[in-house]
Structures are given as C-alpha cells and as structure tokens.
PDB file of C-alpha atoms in Angstrom:
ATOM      1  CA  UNK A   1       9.659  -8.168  -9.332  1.00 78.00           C
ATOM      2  CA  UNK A   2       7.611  -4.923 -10.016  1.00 78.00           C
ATOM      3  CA  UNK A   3       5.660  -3.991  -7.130  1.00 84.00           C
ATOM      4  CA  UNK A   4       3.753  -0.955  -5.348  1.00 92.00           C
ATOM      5  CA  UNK A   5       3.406  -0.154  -1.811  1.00 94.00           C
ATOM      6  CA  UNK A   6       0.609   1.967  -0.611  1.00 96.00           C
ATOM      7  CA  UNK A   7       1.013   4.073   2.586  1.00 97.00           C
ATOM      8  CA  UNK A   8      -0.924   7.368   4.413  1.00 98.00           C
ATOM      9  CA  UNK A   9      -4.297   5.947   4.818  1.00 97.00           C
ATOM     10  CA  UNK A  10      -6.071   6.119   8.469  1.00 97.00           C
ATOM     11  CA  UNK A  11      -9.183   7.914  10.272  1.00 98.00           C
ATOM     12  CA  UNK A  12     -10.038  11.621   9.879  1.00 98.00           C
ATOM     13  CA  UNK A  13     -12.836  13.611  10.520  1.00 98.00           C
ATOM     14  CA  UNK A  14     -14.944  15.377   7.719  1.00 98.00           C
ATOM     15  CA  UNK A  15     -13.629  18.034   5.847  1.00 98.00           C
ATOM     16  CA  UNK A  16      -9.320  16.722   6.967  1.00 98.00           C
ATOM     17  CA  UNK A  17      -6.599  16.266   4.701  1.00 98.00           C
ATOM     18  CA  UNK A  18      -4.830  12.327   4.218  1.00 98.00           C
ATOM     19  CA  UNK A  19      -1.846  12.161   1.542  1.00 98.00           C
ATOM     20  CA  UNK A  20      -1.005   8.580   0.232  1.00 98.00           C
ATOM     21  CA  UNK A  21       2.001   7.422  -1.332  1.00 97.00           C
ATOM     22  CA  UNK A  22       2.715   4.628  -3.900  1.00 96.00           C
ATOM     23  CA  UNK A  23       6.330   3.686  -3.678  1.00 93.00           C
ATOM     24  CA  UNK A  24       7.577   1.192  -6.603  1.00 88.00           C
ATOM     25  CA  UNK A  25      10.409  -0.973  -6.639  1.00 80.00           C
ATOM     26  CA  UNK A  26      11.311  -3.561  -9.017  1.00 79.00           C
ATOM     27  CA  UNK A  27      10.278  -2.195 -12.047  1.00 75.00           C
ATOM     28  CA  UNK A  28      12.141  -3.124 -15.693  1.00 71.00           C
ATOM     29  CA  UNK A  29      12.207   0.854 -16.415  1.00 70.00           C
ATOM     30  CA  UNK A  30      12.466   4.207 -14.185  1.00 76.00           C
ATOM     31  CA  UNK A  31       9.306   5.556 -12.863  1.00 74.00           C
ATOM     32  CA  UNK A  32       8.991   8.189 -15.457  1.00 78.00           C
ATOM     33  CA  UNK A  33       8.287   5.804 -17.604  1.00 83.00           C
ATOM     34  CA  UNK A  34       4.919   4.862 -16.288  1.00 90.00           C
ATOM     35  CA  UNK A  35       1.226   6.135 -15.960  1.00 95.00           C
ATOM     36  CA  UNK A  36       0.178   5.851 -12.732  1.00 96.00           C
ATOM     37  CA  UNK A  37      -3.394   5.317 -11.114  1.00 97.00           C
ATOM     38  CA  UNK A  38      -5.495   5.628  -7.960  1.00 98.00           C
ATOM     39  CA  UNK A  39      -8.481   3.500  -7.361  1.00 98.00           C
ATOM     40  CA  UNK A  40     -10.784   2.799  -4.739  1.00 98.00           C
ATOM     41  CA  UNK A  41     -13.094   0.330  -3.525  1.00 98.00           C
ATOM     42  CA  UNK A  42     -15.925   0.613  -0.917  1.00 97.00           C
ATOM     43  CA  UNK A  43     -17.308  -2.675   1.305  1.00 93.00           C
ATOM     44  CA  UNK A  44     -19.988  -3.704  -1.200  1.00 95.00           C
ATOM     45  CA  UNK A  45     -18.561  -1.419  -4.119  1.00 96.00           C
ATOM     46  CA  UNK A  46     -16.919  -1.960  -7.345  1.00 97.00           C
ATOM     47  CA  UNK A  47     -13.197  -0.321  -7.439  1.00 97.00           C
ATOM     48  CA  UNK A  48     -13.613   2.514  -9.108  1.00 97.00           C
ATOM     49  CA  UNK A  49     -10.852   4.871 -10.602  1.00 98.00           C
ATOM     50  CA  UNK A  50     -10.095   8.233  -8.849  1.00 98.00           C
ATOM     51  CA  UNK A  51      -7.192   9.855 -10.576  1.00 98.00           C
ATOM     52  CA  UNK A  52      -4.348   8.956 -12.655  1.00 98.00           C
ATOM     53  CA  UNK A  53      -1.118  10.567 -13.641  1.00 97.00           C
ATOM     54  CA  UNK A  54       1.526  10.796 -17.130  1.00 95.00           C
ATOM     55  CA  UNK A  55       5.378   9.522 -16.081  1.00 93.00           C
ATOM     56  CA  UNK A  56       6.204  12.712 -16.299  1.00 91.00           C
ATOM     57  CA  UNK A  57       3.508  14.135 -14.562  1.00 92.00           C
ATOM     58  CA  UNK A  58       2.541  16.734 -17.039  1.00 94.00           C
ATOM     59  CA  UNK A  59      -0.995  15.439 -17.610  1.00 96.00           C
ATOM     60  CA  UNK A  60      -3.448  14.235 -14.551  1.00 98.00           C
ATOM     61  CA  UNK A  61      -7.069  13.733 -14.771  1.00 98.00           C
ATOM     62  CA  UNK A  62      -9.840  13.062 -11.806  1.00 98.00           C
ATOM     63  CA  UNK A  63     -13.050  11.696 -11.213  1.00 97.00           C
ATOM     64  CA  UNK A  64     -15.654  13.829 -10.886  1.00 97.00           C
ATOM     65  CA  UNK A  65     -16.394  13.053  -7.231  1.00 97.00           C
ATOM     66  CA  UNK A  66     -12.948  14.102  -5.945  1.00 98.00           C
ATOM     67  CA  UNK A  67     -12.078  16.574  -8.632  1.00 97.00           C
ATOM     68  CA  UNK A  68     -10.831  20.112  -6.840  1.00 97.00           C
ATOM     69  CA  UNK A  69     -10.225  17.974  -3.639  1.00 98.00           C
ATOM     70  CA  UNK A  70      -7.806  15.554  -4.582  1.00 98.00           C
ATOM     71  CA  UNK A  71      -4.081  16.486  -6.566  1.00 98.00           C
ATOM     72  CA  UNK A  72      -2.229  13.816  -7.871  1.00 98.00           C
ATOM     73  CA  UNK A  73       1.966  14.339  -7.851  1.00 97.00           C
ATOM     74  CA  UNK A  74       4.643  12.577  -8.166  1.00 95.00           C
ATOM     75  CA  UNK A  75       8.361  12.742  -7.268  1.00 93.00           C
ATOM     76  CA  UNK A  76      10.621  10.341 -10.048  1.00 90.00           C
ATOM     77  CA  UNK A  77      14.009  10.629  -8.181  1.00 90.00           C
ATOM     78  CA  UNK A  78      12.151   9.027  -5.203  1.00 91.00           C
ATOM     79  CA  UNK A  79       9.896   6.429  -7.195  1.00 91.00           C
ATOM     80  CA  UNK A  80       6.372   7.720  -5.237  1.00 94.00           C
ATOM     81  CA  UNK A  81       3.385   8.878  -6.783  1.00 96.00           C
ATOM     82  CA  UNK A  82       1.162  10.953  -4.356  1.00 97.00           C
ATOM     83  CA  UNK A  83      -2.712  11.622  -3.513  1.00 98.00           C
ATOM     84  CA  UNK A  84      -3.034  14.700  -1.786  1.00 98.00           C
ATOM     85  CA  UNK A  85      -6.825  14.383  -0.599  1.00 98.00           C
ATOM     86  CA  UNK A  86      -8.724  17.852   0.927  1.00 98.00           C
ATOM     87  CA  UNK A  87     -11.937  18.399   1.945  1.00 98.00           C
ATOM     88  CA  UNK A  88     -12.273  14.631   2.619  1.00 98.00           C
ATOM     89  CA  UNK A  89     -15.941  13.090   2.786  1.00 98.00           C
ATOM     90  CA  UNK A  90     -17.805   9.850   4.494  1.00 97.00           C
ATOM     91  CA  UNK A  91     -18.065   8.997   1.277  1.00 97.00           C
ATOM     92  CA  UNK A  92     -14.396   8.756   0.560  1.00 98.00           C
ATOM     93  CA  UNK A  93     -13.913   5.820   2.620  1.00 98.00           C
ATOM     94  CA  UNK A  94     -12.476   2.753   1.195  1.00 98.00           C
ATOM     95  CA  UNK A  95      -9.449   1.149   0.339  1.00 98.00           C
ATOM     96  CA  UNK A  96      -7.029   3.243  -1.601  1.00 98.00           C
ATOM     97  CA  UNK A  97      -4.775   1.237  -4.698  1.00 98.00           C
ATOM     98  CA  UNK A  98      -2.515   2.885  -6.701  1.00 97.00           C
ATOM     99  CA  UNK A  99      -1.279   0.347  -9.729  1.00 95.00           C
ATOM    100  CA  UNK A 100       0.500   0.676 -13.281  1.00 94.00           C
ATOM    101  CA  UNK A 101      -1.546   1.821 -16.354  1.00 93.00           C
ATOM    102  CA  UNK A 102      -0.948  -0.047 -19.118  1.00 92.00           C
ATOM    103  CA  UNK A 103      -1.260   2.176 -22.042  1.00 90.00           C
ATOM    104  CA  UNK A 104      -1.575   6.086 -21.415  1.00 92.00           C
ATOM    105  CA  UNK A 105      -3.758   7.066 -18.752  1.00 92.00           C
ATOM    106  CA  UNK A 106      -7.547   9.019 -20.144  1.00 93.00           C
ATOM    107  CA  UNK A 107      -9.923  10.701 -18.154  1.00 93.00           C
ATOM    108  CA  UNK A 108     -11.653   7.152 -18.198  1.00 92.00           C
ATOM    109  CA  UNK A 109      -9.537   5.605 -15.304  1.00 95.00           C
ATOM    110  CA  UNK A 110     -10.787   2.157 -15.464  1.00 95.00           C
ATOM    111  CA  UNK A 111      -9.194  -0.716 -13.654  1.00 95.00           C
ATOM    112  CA  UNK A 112      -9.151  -3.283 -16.254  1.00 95.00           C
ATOM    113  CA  UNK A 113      -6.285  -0.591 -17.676  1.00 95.00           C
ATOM    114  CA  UNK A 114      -4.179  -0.996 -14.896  1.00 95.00           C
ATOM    115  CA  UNK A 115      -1.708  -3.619 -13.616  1.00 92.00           C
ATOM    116  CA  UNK A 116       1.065  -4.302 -10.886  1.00 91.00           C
ATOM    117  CA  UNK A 117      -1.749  -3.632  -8.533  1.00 93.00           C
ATOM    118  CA  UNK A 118      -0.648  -3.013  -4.736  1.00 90.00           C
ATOM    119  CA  UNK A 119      -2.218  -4.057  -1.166  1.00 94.00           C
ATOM    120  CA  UNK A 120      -4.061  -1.206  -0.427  1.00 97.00           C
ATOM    121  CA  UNK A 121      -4.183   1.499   2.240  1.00 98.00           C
ATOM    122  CA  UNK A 122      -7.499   2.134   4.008  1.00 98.00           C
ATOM    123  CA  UNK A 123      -8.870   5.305   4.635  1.00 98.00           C
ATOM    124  CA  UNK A 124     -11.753   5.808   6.872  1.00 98.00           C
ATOM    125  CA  UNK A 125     -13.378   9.682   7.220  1.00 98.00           C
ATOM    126  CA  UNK A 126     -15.783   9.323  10.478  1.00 97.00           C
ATOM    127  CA  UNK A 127     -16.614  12.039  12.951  1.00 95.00           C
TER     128      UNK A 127
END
C-alpha cells in the first residue's frame, strides 16, 4: 500500500533551521515518477500548500511566505523528498504533510491536487 512517512519536525527558536523528510514505501512506480508536495496546517487554519517538487526534481516552486527560506530536494535512490526550512518564523508553526500530486505540480500547490497524504510532523518555532 502506498504510503508517506513524515519525520524532522520539533521546537526551535526564531530564525533556526528544521529539515523534514517524506519517506515512501509501497508505491506501484519508483519515486521519480512522482510530484511531490509539502503542506501545512495551523490550529484553526486551512492546510495550505508550501512547496512542491517534479520526480525528477528539476522543477520546484514555493509559496510566497517561505520562498528564499525553504528548498525542497529530493534523493530517488533513497525514496525521501526533503524540506530544508531557514530562517524559520512563529508563524511557521503547524503540522507539516508531504503527499503525492496527482497531475504535475504548478506554482498553485493546492491540496485538493494531492493524494497518499501522510500523518504529519509538527513543527513548533517558540523562543
């Protein structure tokens, strides 16, 4: 069965550094072949899209809020897609999800795109 494991999140202070991983497993083709997304949802929030990533990585696009803090990566030959997140915020805080896209990711990252969702990783920036 596809799935996708988040991991990385925790508590920083303003202005540290957090990188997530997405590890899949189960899925019907290699990783390559597969867009890739990060979302995130705030208490009270609607999940919003952060970043998302081509299967072969060569084309990644952000969300304006986290644009020049945040690089998305990913390593095939170890089936993990990354969020390297700089510079981090209050504001940041929320659940991280990374989760399939369904047709070729666009700077629009919208959820309703996006499938094989995982659990979530929570990641809390507090002084």
């Amino acid at each position: 069965q596809a799935r996708l494991v988040e991991s990385g999140g925790g508590l920083v202070q303003p202005g540290g550094s957090l990188r997530l991983s997405c590890a899949a497993s189960g899925f019907t083709f290699t990783l390559n072949y597969y867009d890739i997304g990060w979302f995130r949802q705030a208490p009270g929030k609607e999940r919003e899209g952060v970043s998302c990533i081509s299967g072969r990585g060569s084309t990644t696009y952000y969300a304006d809020s986290v644009k020049g803090r945040f690089t998305i990566s990913r390593d095939n030959a170890k089936n993990t897609v990354y969020l390297q997140m700089n510079s981090l915020k209050p504001e940041d805080t929320a659940v991280y999800y990374c989760a399939r896209a369904i047709s070729p990711c666009t700077p629009v990252i919208v959820p309703g795109e996006y499938a094989s969702w995982g659990q979530g990783t929570q990641v809390t920036v507090s002084s």
